[in-house]
XYZ file of C-alpha atoms in Angstrom:
555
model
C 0.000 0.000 0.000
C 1.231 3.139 -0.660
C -0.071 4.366 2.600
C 2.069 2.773 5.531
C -0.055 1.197 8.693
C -0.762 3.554 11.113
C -3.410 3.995 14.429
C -4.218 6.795 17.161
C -5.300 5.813 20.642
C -7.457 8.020 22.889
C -8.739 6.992 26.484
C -10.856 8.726 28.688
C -12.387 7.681 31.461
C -11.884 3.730 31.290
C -12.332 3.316 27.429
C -10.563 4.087 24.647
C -11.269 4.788 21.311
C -8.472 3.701 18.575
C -8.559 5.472 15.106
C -7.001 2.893 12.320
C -6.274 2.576 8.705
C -8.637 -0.494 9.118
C -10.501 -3.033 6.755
C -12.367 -4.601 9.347
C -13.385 -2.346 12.449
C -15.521 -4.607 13.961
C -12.912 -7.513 14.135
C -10.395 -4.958 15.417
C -12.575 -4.090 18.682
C -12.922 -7.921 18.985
C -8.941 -8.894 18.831
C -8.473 -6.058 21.076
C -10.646 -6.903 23.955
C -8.802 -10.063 23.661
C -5.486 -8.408 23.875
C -6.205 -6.072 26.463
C -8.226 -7.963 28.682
C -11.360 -5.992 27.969
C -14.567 -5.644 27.334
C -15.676 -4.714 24.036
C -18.275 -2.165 25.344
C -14.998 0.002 26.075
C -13.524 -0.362 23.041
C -14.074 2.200 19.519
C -12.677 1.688 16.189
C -13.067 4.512 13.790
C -12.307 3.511 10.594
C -10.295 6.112 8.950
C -10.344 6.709 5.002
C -7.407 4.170 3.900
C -4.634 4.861 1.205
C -4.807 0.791 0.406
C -5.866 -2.193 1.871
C -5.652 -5.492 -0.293
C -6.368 -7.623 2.224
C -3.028 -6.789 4.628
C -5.304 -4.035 6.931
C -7.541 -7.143 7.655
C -5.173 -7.815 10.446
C -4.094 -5.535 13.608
C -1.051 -4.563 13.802
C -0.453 -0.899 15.591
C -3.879 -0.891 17.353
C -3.177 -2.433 19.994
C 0.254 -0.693 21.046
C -1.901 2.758 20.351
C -4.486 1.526 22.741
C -1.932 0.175 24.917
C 0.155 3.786 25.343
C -2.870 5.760 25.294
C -4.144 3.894 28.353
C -0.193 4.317 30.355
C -0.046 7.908 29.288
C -3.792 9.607 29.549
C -2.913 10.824 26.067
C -3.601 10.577 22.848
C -1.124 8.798 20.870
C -0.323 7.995 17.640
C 1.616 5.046 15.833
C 2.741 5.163 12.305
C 5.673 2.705 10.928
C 8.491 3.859 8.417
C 8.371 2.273 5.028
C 10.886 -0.448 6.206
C 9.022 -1.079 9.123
C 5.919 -1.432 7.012
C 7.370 -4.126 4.569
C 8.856 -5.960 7.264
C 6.818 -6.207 10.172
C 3.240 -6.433 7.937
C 2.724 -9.775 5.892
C 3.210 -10.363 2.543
C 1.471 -12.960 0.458
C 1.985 -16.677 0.967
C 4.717 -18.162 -0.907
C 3.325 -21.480 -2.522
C 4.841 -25.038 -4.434
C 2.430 -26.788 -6.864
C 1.851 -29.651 -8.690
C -0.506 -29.873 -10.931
C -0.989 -33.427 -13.100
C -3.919 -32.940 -15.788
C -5.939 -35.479 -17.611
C -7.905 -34.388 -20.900
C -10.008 -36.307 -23.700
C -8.225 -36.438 -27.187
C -11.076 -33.334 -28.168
C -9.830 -31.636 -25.378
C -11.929 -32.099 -22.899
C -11.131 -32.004 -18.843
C -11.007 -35.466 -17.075
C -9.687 -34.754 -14.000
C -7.034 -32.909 -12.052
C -4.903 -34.120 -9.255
C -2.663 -31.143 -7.286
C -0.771 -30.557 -4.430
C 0.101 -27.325 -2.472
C 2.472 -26.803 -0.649
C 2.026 -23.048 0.974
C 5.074 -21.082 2.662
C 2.820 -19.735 6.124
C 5.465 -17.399 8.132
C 5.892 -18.140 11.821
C 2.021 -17.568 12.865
C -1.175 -19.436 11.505
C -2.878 -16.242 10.856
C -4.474 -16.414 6.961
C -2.512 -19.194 6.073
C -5.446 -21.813 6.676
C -7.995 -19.417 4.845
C -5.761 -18.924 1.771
C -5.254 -22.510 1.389
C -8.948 -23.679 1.471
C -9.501 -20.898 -1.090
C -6.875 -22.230 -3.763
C -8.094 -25.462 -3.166
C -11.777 -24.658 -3.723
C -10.475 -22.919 -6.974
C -7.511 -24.963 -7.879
C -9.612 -25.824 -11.091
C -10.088 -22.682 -12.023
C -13.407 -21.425 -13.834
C -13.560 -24.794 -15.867
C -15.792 -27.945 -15.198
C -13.796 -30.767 -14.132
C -15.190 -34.000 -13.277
C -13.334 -35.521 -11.012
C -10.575 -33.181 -8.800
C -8.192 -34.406 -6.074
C -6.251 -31.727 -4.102
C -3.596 -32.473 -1.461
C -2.562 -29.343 0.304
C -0.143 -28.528 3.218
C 1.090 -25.326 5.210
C 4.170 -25.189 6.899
C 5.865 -22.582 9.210
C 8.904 -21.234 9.027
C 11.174 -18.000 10.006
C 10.118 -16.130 6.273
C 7.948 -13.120 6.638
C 4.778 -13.771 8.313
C 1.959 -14.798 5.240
C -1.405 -12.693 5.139
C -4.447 -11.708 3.429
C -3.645 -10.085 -0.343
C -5.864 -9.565 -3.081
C -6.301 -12.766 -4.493
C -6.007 -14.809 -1.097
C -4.757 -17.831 -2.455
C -6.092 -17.908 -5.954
C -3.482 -16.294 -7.917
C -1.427 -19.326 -7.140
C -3.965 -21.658 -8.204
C -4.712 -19.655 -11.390
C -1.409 -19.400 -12.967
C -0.840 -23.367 -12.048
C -3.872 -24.479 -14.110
C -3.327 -21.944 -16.637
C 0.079 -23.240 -17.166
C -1.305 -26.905 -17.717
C -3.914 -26.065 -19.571
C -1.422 -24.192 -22.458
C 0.734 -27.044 -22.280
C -1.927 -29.057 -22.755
C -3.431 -26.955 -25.289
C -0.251 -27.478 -26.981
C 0.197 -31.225 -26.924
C -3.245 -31.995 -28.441
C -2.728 -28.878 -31.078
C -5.626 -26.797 -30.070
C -5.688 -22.741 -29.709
C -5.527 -21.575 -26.561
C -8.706 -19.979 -26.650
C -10.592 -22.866 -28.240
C -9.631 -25.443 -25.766
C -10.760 -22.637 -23.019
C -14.334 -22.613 -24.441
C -14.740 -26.231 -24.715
C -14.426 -26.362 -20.980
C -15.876 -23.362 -19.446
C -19.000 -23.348 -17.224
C -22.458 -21.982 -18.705
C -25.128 -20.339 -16.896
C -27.339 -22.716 -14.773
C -24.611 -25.675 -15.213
C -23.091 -27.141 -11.906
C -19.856 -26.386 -11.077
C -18.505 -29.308 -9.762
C -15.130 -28.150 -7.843
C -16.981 -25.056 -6.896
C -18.732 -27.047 -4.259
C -21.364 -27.649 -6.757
C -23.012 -24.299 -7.033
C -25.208 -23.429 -10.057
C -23.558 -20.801 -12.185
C -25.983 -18.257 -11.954
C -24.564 -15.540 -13.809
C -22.108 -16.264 -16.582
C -20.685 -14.142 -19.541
C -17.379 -15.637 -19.895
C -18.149 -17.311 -23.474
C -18.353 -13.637 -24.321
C -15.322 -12.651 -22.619
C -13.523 -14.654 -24.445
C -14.518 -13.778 -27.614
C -13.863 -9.526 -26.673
C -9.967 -10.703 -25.809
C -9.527 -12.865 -28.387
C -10.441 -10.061 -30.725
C -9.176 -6.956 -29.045
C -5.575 -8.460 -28.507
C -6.081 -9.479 -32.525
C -5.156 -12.732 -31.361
C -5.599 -14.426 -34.482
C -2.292 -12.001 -36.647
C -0.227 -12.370 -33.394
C -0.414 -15.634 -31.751
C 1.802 -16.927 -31.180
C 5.293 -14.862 -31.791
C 6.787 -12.387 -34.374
C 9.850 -11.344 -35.432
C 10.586 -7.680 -34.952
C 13.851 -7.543 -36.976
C 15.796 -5.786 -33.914
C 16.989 -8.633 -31.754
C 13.454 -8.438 -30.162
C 10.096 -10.282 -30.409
C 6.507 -9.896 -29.386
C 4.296 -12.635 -28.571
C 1.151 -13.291 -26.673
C -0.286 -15.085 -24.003
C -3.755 -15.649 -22.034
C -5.122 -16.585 -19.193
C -8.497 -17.255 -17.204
C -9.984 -16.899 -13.635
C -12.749 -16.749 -11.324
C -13.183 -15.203 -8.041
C -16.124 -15.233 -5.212
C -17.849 -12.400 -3.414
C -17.885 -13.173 -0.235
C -17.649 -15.600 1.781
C -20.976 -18.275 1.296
C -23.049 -17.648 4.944
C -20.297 -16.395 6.499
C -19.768 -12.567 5.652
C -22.628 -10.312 7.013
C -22.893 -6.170 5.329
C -25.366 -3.965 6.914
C -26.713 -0.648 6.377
C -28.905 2.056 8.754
C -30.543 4.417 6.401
C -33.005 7.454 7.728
C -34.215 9.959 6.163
C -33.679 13.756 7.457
C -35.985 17.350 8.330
C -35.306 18.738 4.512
C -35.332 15.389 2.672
C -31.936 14.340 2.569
C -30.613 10.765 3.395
C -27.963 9.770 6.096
C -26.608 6.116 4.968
C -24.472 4.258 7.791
C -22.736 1.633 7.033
C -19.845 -0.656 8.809
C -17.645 -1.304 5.677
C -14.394 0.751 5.212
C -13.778 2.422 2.014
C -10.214 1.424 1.102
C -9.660 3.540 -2.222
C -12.084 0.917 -4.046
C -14.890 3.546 -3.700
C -17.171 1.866 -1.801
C -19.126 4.629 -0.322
C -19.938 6.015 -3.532
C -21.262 2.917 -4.899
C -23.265 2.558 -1.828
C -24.790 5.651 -2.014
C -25.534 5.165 -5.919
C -27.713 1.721 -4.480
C -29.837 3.851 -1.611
C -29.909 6.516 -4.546
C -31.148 4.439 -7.046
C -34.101 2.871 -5.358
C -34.988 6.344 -3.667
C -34.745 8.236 -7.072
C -32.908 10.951 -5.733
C -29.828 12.401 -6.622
C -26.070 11.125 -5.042
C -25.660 14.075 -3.444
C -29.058 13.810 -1.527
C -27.272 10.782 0.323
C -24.789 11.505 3.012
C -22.437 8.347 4.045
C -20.753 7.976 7.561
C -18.036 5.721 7.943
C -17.307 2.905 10.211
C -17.705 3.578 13.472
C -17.833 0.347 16.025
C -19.785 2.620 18.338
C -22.390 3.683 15.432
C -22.686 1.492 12.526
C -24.386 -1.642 12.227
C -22.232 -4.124 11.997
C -20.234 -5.399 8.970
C -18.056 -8.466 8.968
C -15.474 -6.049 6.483
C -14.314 -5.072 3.684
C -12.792 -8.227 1.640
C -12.862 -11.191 0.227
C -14.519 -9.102 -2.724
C -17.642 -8.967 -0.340
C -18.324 -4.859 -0.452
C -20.558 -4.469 -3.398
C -22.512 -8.282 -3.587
C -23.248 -8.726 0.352
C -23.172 -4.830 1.830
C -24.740 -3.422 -1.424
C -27.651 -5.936 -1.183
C -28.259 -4.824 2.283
C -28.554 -1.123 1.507
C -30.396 -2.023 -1.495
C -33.213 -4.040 0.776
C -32.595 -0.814 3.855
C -33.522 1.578 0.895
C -36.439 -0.801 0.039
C -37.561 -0.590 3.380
C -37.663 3.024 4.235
C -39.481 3.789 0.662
C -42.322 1.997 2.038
C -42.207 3.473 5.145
C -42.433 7.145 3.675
C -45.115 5.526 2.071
C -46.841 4.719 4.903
C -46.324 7.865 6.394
C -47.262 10.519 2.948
C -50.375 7.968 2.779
C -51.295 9.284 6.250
C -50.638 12.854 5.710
C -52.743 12.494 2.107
C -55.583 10.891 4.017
C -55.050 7.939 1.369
C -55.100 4.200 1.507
C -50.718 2.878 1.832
C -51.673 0.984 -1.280
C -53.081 4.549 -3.148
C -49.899 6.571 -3.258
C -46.936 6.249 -5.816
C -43.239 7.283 -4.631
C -42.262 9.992 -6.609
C -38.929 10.443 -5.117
C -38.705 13.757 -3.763
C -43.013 13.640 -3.006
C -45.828 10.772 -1.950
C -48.395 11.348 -4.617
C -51.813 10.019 -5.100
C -51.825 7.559 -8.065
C -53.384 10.537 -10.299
C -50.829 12.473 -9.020
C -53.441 15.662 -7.968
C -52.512 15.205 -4.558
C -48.699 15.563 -3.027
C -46.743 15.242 0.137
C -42.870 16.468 0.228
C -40.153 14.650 1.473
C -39.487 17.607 3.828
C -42.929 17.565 4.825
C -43.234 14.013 5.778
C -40.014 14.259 8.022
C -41.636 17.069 10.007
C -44.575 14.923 9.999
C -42.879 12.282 11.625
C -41.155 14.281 14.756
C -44.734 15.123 15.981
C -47.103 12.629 17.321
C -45.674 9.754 15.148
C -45.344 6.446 16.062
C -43.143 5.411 12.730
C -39.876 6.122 12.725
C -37.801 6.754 8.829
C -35.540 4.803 9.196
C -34.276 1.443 8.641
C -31.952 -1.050 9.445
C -31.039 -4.275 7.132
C -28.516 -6.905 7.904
C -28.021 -9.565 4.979
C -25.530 -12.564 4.128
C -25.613 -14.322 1.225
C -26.100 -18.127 1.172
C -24.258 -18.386 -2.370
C -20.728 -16.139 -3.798
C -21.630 -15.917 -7.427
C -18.135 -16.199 -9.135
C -17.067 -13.113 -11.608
C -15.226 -14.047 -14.030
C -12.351 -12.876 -16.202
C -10.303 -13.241 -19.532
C -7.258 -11.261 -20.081
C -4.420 -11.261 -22.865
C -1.022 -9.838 -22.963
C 1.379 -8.990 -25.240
C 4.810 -8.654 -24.247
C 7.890 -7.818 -26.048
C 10.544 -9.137 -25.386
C 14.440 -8.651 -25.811
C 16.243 -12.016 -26.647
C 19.868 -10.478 -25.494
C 19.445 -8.412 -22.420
C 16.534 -10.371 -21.426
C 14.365 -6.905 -20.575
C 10.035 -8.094 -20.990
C 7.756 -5.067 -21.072
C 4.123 -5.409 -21.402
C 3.101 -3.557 -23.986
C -0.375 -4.117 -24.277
C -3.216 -6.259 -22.264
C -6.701 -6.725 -22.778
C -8.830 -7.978 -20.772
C -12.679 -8.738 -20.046
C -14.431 -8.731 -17.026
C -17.933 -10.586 -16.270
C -18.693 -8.745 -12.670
C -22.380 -9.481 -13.355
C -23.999 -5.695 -14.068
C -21.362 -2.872 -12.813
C -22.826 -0.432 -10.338
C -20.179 2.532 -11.411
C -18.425 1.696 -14.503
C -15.811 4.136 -13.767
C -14.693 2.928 -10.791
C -14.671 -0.860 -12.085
C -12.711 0.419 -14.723
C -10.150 1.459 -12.262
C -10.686 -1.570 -10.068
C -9.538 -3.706 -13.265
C -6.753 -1.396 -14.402
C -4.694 -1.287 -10.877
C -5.583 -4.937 -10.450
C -3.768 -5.696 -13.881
C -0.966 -3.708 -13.262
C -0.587 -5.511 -9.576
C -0.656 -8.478 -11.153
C 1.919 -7.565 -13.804
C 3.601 -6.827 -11.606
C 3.884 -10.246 -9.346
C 4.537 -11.601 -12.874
C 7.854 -9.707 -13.639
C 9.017 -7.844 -10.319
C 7.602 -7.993 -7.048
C 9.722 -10.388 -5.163
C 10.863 -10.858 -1.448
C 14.351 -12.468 -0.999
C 16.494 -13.015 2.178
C 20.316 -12.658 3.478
C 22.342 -14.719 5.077
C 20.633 -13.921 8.619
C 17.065 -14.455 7.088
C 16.314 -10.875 6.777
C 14.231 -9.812 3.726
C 16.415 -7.912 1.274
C 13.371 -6.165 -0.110
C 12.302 -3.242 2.742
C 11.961 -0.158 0.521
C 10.244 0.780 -2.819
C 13.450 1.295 -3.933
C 14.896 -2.786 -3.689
C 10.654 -4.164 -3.945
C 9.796 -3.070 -7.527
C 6.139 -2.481 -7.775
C 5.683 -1.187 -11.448
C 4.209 2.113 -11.856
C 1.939 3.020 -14.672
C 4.502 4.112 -17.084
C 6.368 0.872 -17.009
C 3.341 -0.665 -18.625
C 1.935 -0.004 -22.279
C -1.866 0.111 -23.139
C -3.903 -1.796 -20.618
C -7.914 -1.406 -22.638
C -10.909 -3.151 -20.639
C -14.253 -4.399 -21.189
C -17.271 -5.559 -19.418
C -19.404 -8.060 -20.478
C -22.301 -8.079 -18.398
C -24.273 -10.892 -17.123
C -27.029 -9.925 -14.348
C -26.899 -11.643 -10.879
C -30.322 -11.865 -9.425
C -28.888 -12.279 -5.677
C -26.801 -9.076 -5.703
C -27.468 -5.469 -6.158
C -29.318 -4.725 -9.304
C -27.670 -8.061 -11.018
C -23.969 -6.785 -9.424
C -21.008 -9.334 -8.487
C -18.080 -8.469 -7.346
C -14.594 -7.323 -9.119
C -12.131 -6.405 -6.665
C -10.124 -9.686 -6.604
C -10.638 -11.678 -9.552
C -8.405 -8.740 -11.936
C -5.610 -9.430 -10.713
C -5.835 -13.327 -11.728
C -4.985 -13.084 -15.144
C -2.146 -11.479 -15.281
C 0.332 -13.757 -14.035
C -0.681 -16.781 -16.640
C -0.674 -14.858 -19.795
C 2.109 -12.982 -18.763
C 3.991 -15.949 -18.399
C 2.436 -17.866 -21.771
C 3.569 -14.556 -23.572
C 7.502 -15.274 -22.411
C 7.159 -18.900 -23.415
C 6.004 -18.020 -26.552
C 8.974 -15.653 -27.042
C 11.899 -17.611 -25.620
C 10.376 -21.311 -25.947
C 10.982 -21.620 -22.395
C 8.749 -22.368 -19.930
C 8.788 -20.561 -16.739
C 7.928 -21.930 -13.620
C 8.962 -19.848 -10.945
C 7.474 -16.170 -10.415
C 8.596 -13.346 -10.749
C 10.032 -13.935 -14.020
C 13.328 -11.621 -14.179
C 15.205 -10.318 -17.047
C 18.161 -12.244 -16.109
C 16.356 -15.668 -16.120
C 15.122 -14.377 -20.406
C 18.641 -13.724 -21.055
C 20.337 -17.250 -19.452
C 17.165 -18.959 -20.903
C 18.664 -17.727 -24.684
C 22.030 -19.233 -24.096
């Protein structure tokens, strides 16, 4: 992140309040009653706006020292690491060894897939347990298998400690059956793209190795078809010649993701309507950069047919908003967004009930006209701003409303992307030059910011592809502690990066939404990689992919 961790304690009179670049508020309070010794009713976390998350603000790491000094000193104090502290204290993601053996029909077909994992935890349990179960749940990737065996095992160790990272455990799993599926691919003498749609799931099919859920949404047949045309597959694949000791080639690559956690992660959302009209939406989900509170607000806008900026949003506050399990595992949008959609819902009909009353009309005789109750011939009109007033004399009905909803099913986005990389046979140097890529995130809420969401998600994952890497001395200490060793690419190290949606409509989530936050940075690392092979006629198997590993590959 580009923001360092950081917290402020504050304690007055037996409690303390403890203001964090959090994902999860809620589960702060709860780890730090357990670390303190106290009860949770003495406890605040204020969520502050975050510079970053992906998934490593999930866990607590200054919090508790803030709380801790606040308490000693009866002052407020604050807690902010350096850079170096930041990269070496925080966790990074989990290291992980696979093997992946592949069995396919002579029309290329799936039969079956037997892996192992083998995942590098850090000294503490912490994600490493979650991580795992989620690359084995997708260690097939978005294809139906038949018959899939996975053996995995987490070990601990004295490497940086493993965490939560966008992806959590699926990247991993993604590039490995990516891989096997293009050398596949190449055995039996299919396209890459062709083999792809001969195994990919359609809408209402069962996906077997996603413990059998029906693919309710699914535009992934389309997908495929945008990349395979935008990246002009068909004049590039798979390698040319650029007459200057350097090549371009292409690759490809697959992936699905969840959103949420199935019966597990719980969004809620407090919405009540205000003397002139105006909305106050509270919800218990941190905004992390993703733009969460915007797209919130455009869900209680939508179904109250006002404008966004008749919707105020507070922030997570452990002493105010309802409660929300957090902000990840791709869960903001699909399980939080559904609850303010069915909160909006609810206080509509309650203003109803109310204008009705004020009109001297049956509930069932006035229309919602946003900013008025009308009668249904519309000659007869309450005002938002009346109806409030109405309601803070002699009313028994409160405007407001309160919704708390989990989801008994994570409808999987999907995601195609292609790269083309150029590559220089004698230095070894690999520069993306161009990646397309299509997203199926059921039907986006904000464009814009799922635009974005896929962009910096792409250029994360080109950079685990070719860069990022963490790499130890003698004495076990990472090498990598400053932005100036860990090379996370910035925009201009990467050509054109163009995407699409392709929208499917998921009945379970906010006006047919899925989630997107995770699954872009999936594809990346597989068609990355593909590209290289396709360049060098090398195959890769160890991430990140350097320029010195190119160049001895050529000799």
């Amino acid at each position: 992140c580009m923001e360092p961790v950081s917290a402020i304690g504050y304690a007055k009179d037996g409690r303390v309040t403890v203001y964090a670049c959090t994902q999860a508020p809620f589960e702060v309070r709860r780890m730090l009653a357990k670390n303190l010794a106290m009860d949770e009713e003495n406890i605040r976390v204020v969520a502050t706006p975050l510079g970053g998350g992906f998934g490593k603000k999930c866990d607590s790491f200054l919090e508790a020292p803030a709380a801790v000094a606040a308490l000693c000193c009866d002052k407020p104090v604050k807690v902010t690491l350096t850079r170096q502290e930041d990269m070496i204290v925080t966790t990074r993601r989990h290291g992980y060894h696979t093997d992946y053996e592949i069995g396919f029909s002579k029309d290329g077909r799936f039969r079956y897939l037997d892996s192992f994992m083998f995942s590098d935890g850090g000294p503490y349990e912490a994600e490493s347990y979650g991580t795992l179960m989620t690359g084995c749940l997708m260690s097939g990737g978005p294809y139906i298998i038949p018959n899939v065996r996975v053996d995995a095992r987490c070990i601990r160790d004295n490497n940086l400690q493993g965490g939560a990272f966008r992806g959590y455990g699926i990247n991993q799993a993604a590039i490995s059956i990516e891989t096997a599926l293009d050398e596949m691919a190449e055995k039996l003498g299919i396209d890459p793209f062709e083999i792809r749609k001969r195994n990919i799931p359609r809408e209402g099919e069962i996906m077997p190795a996603y413990y059998g859920q029906v693919n309710t949404s699914c535009a992934l047949d389309r997908c495929l078809q945008a990349v395979h045309d935008n990246i002009g597959w068909d004049e590039k694949y798979p390698v040319r010649d650029m007459g200057n000791g350097k090549v371009r080639a292409v690759g490809m690559g697959m992936a699905m993701q969840g959103s949420g956690i199935t019966s597990v992660d719980v969004g809620s959302a407090s919405l009540k309507i205000n003397d002139d009209g105006f909305y106050t939406l509270s919800i218990g989900a941190a905004d992390m950069g993703t733009g969460c509170d915007t797209i919130l607000a455009q869900i209680a806008a939508e179904v109250l047919d006002c404008p966004l900026d008749n919707v105020t949003v507070l922030g997570a506050d452990t002493d105010s908003s309802p409660y929300d399990s957090g902000s990840y595992a791709s869960s903001t949008t699909y399980v939080t967004g559904k609850a303010v959609e069915q909160c909006a819902e609810q206080l509509k009909q309650k203003i109803c009930q109310v204008g009705a009353g004020l009109l001297g009309l049956d509930e069932r005789a006035v229309v919602f006209a946003g900013d008025a109750v009308t009668s249904e011939d519309g000659t007869q009109r309450a005002t938002l701003a009346q109806i409030a007033a109405a309601s803070q004399c002699g009313s028994n009905t409160a405007l407001e409303a309160v919704v708390t909803h989990s989801s008994e099913i994570s409808p999987p986005p999907f995601m195609v992307g292609a790269a083309e990389v150029e590559v220089d046979l004698e230095t070894g140097e690999a520069q993306v030059i161009r990646y397309e890529a299509a997203v199926d995130c059921g039907t986006p809420v904000n464009p814009n910011l799922a635009r974005v969401q896929a962009e910096g998600g792409i250029l994360q994952g080109i950079g685990m592809a070719l860069t990022e890497n963490v790499t130890y001395d003698d004495r076990g200490m990472p090498q990598e502690n400053s932005l100036m060793q860990y090379k996370i690419p910035a925009r201009n190290d990467i050509g054109h990066i163009h995407v699409v949606f392709e929208s499917s409509y998921e009945g379970t989530g906010p006006f047919g939404a899925k989630s997107i936050g995770e699954v872009v940075i999936n594809t990346p690392l597989p068609a990355v990689a593909d590209a290289i092979y396709h360049a060098t006629h090398k195959r890769f198997y160890e991430l990140p992919i350097t320029r010195e590993q190119i160049a001895l590959a050529g000799q």
